[in-house]
mmCIF file with all atom_site columns, C-alpha atoms in Angstrom:
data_model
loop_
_atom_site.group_PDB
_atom_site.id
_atom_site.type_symbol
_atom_site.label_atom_id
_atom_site.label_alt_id
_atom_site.label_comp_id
_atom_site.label_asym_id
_atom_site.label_entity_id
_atom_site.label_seq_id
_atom_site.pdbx_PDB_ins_code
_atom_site.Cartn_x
_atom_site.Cartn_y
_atom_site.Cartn_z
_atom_site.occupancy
_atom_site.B_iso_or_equiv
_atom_site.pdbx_formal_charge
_atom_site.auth_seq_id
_atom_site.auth_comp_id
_atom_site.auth_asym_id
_atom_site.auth_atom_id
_atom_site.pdbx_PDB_model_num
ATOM 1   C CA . UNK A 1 1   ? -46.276 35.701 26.871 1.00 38.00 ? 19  UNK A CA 1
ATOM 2   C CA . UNK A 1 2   ? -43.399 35.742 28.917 1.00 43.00 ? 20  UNK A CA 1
ATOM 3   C CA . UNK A 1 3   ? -40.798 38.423 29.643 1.00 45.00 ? 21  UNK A CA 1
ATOM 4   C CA . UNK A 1 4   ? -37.151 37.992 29.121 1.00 48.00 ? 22  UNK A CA 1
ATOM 5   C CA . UNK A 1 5   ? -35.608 37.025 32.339 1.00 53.00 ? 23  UNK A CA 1
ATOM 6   C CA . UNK A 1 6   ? -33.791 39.289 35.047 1.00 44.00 ? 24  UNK A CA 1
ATOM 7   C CA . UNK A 1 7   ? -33.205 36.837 37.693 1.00 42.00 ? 25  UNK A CA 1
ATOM 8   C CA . UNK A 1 8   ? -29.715 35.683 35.997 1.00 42.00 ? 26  UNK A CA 1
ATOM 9   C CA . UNK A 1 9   ? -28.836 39.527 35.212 1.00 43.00 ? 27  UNK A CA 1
ATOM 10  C CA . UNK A 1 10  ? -29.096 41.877 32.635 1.00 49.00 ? 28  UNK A CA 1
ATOM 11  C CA . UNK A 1 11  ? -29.448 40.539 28.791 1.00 49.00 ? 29  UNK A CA 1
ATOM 12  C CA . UNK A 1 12  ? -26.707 42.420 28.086 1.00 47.00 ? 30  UNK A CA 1
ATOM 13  C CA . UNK A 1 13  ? -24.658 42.543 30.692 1.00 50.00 ? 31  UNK A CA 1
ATOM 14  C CA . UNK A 1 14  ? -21.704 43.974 30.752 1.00 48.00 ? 32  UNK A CA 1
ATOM 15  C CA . UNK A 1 15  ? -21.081 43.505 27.130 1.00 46.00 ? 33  UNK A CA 1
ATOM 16  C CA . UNK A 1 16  ? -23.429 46.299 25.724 1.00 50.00 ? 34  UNK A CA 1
ATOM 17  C CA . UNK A 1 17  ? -21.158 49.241 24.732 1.00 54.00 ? 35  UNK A CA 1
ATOM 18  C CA . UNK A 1 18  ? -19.914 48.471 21.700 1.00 54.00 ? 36  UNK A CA 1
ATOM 19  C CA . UNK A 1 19  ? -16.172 47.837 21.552 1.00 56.00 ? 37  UNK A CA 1
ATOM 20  C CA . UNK A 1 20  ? -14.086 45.875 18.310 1.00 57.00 ? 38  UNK A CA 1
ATOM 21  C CA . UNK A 1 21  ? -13.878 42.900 20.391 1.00 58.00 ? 39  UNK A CA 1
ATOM 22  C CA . UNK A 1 22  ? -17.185 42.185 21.787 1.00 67.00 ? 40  UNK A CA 1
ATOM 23  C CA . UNK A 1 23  ? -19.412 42.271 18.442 1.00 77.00 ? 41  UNK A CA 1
ATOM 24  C CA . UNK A 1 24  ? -19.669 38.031 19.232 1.00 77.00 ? 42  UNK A CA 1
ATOM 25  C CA . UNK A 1 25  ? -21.134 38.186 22.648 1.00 78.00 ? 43  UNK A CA 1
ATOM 26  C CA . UNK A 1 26  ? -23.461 41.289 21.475 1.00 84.00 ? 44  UNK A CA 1
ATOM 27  C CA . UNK A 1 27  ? -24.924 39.017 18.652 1.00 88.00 ? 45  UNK A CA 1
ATOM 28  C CA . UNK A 1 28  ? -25.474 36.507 21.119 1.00 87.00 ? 46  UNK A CA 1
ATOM 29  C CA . UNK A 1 29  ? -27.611 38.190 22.933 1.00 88.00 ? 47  UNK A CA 1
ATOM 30  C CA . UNK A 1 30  ? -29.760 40.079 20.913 1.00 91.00 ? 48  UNK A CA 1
ATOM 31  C CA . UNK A 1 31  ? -30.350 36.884 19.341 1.00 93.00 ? 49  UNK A CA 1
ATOM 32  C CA . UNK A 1 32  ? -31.389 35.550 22.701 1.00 94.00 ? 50  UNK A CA 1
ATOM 33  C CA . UNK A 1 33  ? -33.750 39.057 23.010 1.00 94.00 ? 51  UNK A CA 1
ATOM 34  C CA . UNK A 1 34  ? -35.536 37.379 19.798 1.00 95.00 ? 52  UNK A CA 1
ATOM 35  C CA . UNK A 1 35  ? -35.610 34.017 20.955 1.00 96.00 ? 53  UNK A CA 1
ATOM 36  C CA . UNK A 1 36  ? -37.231 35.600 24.453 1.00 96.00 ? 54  UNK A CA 1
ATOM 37  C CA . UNK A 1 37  ? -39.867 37.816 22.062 1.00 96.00 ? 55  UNK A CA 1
ATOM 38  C CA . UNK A 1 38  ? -40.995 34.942 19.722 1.00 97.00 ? 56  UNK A CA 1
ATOM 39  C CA . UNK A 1 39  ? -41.442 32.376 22.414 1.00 96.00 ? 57  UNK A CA 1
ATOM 40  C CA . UNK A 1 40  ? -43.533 34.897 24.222 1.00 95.00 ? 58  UNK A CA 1
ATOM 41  C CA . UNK A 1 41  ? -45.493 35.300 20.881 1.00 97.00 ? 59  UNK A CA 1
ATOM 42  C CA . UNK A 1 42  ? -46.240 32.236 20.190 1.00 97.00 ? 60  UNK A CA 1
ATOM 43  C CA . UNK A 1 43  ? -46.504 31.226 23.873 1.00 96.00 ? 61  UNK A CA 1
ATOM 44  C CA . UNK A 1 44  ? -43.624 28.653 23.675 1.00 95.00 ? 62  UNK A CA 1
ATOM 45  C CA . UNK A 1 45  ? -41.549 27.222 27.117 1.00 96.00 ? 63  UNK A CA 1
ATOM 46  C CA . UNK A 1 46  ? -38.309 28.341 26.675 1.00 96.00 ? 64  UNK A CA 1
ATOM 47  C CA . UNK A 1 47  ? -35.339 28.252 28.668 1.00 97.00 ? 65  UNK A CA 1
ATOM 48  C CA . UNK A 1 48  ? -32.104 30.361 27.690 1.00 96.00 ? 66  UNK A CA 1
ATOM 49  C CA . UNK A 1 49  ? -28.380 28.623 29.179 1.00 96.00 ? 67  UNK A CA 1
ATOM 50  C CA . UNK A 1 50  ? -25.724 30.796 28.345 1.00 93.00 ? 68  UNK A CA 1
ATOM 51  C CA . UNK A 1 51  ? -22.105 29.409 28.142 1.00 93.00 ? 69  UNK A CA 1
ATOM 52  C CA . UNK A 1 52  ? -18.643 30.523 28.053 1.00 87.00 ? 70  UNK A CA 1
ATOM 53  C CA . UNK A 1 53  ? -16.313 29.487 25.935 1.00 87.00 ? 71  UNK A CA 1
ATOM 54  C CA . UNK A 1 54  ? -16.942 25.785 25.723 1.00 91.00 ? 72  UNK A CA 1
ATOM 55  C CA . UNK A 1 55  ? -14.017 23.410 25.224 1.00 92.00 ? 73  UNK A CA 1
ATOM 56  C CA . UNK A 1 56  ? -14.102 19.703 24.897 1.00 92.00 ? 74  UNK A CA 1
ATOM 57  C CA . UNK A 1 57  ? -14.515 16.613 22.076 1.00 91.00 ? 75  UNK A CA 1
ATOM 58  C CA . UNK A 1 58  ? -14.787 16.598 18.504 1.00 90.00 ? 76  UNK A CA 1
ATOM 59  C CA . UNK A 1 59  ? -14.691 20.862 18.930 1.00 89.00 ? 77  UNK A CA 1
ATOM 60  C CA . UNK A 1 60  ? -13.622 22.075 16.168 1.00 88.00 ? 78  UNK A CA 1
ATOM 61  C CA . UNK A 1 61  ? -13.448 25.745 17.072 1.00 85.00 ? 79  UNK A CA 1
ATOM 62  C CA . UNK A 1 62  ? -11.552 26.700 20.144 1.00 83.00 ? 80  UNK A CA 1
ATOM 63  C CA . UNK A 1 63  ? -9.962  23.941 21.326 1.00 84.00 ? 81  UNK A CA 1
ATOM 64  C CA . UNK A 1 64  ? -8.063  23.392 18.175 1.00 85.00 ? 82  UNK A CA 1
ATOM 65  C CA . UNK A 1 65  ? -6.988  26.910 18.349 1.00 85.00 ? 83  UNK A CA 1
ATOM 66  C CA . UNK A 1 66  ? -5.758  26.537 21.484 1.00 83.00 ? 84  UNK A CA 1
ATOM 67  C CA . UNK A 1 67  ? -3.884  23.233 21.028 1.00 84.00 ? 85  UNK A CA 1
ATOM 68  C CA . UNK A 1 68  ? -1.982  25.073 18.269 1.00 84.00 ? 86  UNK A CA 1
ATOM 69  C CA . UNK A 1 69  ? -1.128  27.709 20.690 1.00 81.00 ? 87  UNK A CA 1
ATOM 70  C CA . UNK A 1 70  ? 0.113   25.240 23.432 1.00 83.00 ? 88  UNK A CA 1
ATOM 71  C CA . UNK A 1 71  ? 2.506   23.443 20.970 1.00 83.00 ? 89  UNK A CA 1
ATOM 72  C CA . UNK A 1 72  ? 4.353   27.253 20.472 1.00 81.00 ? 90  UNK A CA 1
ATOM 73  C CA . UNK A 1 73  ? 6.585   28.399 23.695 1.00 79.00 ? 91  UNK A CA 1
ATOM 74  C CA . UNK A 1 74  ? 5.043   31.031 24.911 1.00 75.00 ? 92  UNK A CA 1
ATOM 75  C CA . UNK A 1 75  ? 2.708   31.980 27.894 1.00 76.00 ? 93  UNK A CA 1
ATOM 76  C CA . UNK A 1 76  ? -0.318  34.511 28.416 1.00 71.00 ? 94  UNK A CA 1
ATOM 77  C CA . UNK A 1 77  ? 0.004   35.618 31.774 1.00 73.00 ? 95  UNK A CA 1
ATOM 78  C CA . UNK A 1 78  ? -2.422  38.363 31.487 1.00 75.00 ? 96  UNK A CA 1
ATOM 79  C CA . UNK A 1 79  ? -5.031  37.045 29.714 1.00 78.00 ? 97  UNK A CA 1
ATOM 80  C CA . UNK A 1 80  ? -8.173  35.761 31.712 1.00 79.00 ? 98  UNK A CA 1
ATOM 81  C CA . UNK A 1 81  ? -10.639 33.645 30.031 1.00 79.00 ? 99  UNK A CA 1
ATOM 82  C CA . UNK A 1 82  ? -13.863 31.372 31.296 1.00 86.00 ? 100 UNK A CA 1
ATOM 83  C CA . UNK A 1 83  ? -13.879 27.901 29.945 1.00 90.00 ? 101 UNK A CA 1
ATOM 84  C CA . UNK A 1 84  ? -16.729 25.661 30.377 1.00 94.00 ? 102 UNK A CA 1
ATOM 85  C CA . UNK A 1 85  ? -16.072 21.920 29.406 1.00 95.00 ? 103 UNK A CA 1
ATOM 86  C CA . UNK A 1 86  ? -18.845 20.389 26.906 1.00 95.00 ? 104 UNK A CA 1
ATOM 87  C CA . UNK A 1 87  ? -19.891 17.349 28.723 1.00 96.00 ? 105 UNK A CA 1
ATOM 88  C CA . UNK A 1 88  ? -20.972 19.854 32.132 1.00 97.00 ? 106 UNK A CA 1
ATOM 89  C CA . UNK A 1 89  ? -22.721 22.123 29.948 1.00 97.00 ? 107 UNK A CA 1
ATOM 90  C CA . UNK A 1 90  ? -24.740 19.016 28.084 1.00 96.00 ? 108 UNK A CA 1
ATOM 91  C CA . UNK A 1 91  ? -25.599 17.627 31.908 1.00 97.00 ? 109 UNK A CA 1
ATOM 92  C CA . UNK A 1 92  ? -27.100 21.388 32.712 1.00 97.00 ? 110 UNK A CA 1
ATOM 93  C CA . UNK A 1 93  ? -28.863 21.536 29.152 1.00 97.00 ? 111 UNK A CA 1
ATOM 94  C CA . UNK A 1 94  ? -29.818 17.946 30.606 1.00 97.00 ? 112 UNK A CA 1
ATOM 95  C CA . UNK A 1 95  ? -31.117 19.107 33.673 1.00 97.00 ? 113 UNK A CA 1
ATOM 96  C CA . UNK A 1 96  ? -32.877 22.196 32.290 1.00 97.00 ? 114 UNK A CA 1
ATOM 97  C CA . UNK A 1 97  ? -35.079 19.996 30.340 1.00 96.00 ? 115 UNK A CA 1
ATOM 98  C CA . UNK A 1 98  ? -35.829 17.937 32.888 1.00 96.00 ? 116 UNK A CA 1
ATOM 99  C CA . UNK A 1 99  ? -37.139 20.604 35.553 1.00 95.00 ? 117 UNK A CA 1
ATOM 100 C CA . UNK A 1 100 ? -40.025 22.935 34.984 1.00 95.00 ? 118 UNK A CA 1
ATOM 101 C CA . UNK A 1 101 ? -38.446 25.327 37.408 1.00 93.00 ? 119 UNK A CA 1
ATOM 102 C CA . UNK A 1 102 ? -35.976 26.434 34.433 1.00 96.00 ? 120 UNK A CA 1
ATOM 103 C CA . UNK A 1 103 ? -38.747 27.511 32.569 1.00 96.00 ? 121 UNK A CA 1
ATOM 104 C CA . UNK A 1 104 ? -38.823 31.194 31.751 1.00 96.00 ? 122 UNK A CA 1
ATOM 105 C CA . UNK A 1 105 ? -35.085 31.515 32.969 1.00 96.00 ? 123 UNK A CA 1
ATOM 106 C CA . UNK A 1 106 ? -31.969 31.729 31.464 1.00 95.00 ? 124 UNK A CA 1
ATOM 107 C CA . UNK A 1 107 ? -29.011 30.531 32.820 1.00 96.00 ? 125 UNK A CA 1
ATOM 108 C CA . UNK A 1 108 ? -25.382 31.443 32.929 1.00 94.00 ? 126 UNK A CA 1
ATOM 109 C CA . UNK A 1 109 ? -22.913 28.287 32.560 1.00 94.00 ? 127 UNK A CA 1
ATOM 110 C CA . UNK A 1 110 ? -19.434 29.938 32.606 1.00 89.00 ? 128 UNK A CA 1
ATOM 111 C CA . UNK A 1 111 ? -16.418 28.172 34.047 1.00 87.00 ? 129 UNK A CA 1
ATOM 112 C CA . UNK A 1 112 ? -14.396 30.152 36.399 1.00 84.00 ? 130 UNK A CA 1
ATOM 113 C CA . UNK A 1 113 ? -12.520 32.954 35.665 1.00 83.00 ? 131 UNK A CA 1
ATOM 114 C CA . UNK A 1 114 ? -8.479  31.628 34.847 1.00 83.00 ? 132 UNK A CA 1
ATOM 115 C CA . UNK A 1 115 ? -5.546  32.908 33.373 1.00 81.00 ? 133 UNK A CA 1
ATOM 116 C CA . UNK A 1 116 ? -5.631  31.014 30.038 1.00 82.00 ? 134 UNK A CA 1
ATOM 117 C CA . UNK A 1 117 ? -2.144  30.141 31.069 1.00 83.00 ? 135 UNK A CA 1
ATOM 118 C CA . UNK A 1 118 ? -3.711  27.652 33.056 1.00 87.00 ? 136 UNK A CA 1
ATOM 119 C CA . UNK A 1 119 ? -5.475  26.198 30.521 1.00 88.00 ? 137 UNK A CA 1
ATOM 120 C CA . UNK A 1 120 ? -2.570  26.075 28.253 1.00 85.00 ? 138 UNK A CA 1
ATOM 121 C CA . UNK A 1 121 ? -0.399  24.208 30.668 1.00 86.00 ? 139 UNK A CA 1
ATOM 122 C CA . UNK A 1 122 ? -3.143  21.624 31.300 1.00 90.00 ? 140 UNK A CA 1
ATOM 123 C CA . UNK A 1 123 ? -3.395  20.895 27.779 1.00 87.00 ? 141 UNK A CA 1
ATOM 124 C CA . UNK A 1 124 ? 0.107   20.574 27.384 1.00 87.00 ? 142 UNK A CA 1
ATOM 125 C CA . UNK A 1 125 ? -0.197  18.040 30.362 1.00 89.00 ? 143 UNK A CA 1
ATOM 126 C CA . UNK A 1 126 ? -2.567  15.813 28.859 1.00 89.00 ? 144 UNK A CA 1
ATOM 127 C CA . UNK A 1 127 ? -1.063  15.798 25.282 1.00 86.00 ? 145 UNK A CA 1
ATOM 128 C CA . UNK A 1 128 ? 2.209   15.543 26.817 1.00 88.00 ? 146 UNK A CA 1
ATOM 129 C CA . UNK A 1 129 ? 3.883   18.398 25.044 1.00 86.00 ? 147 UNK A CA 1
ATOM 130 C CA . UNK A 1 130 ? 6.775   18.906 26.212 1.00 81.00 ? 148 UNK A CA 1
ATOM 131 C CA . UNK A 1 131 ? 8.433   22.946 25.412 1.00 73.00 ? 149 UNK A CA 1
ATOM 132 C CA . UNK A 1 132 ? 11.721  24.678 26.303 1.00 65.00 ? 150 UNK A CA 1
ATOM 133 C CA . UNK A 1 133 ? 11.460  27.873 27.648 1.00 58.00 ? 151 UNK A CA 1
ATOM 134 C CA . UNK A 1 134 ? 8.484   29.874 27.273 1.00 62.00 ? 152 UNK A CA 1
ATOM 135 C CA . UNK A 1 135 ? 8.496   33.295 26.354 1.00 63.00 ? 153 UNK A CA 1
ATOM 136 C CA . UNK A 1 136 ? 5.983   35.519 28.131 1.00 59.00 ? 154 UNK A CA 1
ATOM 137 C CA . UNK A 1 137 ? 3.317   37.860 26.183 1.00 59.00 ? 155 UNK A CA 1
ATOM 138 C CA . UNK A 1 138 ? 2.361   40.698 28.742 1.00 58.00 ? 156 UNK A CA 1
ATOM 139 C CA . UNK A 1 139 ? 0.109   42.429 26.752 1.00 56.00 ? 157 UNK A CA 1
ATOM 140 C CA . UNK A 1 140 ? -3.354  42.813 28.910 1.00 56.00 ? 158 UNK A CA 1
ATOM 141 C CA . UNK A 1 141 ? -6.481  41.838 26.536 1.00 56.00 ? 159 UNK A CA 1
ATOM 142 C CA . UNK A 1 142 ? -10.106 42.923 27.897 1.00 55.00 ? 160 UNK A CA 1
ATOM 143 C CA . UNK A 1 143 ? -11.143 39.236 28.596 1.00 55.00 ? 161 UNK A CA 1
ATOM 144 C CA . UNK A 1 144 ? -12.927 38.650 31.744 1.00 58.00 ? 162 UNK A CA 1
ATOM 145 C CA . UNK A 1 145 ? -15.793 36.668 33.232 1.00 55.00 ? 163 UNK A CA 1
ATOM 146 C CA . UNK A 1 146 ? -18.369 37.932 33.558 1.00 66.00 ? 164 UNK A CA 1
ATOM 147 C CA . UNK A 1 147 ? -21.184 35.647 34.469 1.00 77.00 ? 165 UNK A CA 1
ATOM 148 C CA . UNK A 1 148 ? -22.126 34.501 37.710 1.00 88.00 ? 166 UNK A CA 1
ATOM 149 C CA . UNK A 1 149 ? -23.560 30.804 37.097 1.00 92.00 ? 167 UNK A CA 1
ATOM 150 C CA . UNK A 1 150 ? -25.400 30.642 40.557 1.00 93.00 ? 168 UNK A CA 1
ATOM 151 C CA . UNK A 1 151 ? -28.334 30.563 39.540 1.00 95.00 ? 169 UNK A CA 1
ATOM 152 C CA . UNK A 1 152 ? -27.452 27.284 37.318 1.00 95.00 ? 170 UNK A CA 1
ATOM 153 C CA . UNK A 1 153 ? -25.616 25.776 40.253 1.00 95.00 ? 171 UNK A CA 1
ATOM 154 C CA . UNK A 1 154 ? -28.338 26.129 42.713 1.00 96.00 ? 172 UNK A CA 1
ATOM 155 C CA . UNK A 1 155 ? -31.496 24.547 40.499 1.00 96.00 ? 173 UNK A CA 1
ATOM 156 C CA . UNK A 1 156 ? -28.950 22.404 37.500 1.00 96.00 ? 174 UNK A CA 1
ATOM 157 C CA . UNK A 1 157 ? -26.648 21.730 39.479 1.00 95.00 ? 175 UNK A CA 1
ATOM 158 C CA . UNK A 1 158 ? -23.963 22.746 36.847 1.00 96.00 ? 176 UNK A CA 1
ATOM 159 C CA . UNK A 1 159 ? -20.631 22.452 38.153 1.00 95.00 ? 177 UNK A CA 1
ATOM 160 C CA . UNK A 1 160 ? -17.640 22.886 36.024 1.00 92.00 ? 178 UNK A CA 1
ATOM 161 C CA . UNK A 1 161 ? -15.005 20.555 36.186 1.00 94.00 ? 179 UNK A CA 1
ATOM 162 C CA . UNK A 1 162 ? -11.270 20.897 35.918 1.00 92.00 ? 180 UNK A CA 1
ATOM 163 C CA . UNK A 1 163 ? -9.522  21.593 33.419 1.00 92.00 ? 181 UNK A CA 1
ATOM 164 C CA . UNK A 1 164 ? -7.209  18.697 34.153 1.00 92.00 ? 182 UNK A CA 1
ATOM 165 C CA . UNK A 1 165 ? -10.562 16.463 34.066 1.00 94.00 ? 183 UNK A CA 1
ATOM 166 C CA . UNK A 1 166 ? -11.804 17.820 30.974 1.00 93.00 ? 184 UNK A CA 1
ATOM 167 C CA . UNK A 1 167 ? -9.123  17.932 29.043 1.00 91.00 ? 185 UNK A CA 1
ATOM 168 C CA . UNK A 1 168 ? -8.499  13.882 30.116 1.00 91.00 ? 186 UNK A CA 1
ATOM 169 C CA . UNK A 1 169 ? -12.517 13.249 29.240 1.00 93.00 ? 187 UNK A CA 1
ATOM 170 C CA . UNK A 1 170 ? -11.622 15.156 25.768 1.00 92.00 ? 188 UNK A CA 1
ATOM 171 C CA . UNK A 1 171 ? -8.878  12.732 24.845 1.00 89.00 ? 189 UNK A CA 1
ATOM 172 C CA . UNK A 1 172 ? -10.741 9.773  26.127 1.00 91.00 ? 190 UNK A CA 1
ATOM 173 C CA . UNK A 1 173 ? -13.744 10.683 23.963 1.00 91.00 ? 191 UNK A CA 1
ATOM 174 C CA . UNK A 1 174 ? -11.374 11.212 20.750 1.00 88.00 ? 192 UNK A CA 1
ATOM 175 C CA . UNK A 1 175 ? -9.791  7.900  21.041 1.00 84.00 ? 193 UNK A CA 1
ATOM 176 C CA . UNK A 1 176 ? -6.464  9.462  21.526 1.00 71.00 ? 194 UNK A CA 1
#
């Protein structure tokens, strides 16, 4: 069998103290623990690619959300958040597949770490929302990147795109 990676970090990272916000990323990785421990028991190739918070066509999870929040006039100064678009995370998936070094490895695919603000304000570029003034939320929330995609980089060659190009790829892909 094979034994759950280390060369891309801990399992659990940063995220293993329990805390009312990080039950998600938890579950996500003690489901990847028993992924790791039934590929080793039945002697099955597997890879592990871990990504952020992925953004892009036909989502119908987070980027809606944060569409909704762009049309309102405010701003999130303080809030960090790593945003991986869809289309560079299928091209590492890709990639994984198609090199036996990945084997045995998991990978981190996180975009890097932005003030969501920036994300917003792209978004509002490409639907072409147009806002009066924005009022500014400055309360701090405990979101942070965490993952060092290096590793995927160096042997996927994942690279994250901007937001800007993403967000234009999105539309194109929706017909809109």
């Amino acid at each position: 069998g094979r034994d759950t990676p280390s060369e891309s970090g801990a399992l659990y990272g940063p995220h293993s103290r329990h805390l009312r916000f990080n039950h998600y990323m938890i579950s996500k990785a003690l489901a990847e623990r028993d992924a790791w421990d039934l590929a080793g028991q039945l002697d099955i190739a597997m890879t592990a690619i871990r990504p952020s918070a992925v953004y892009g066509a036909h989502d119908t999870n987070f980027t809606p959300r944060l569409l909704r929040a762009a049309r309102q006039p405010l701003s999130f100064p303080f809030i960090r958040f790593s945003l991986v678009y869809a289309g560079d995370l299928a091209e590492a998936l890709c990639n994984s597949i198609a090199d036996d070094r990945s084997i045995g490895k998991a990978y981190n695919t996180a975009g890097d770490d932005l003030a969501l603000d920036r994300f917003v304000e792209a978004l509002r570029e490409a639907y072409a929302i147009r806002l009066p003034t924005r009022w500014r939320l400055p309360v701090p929330l405990p979101f942070r990147n965490t993952f060092d995609s290096t590793l995927a980089q160096r042997e996927l060659g994942f690279a994250n795109c901007s937001y800007a190009e993403g967000l234009a790829d999105t539309r194109r892909l929706e017909g809109q």
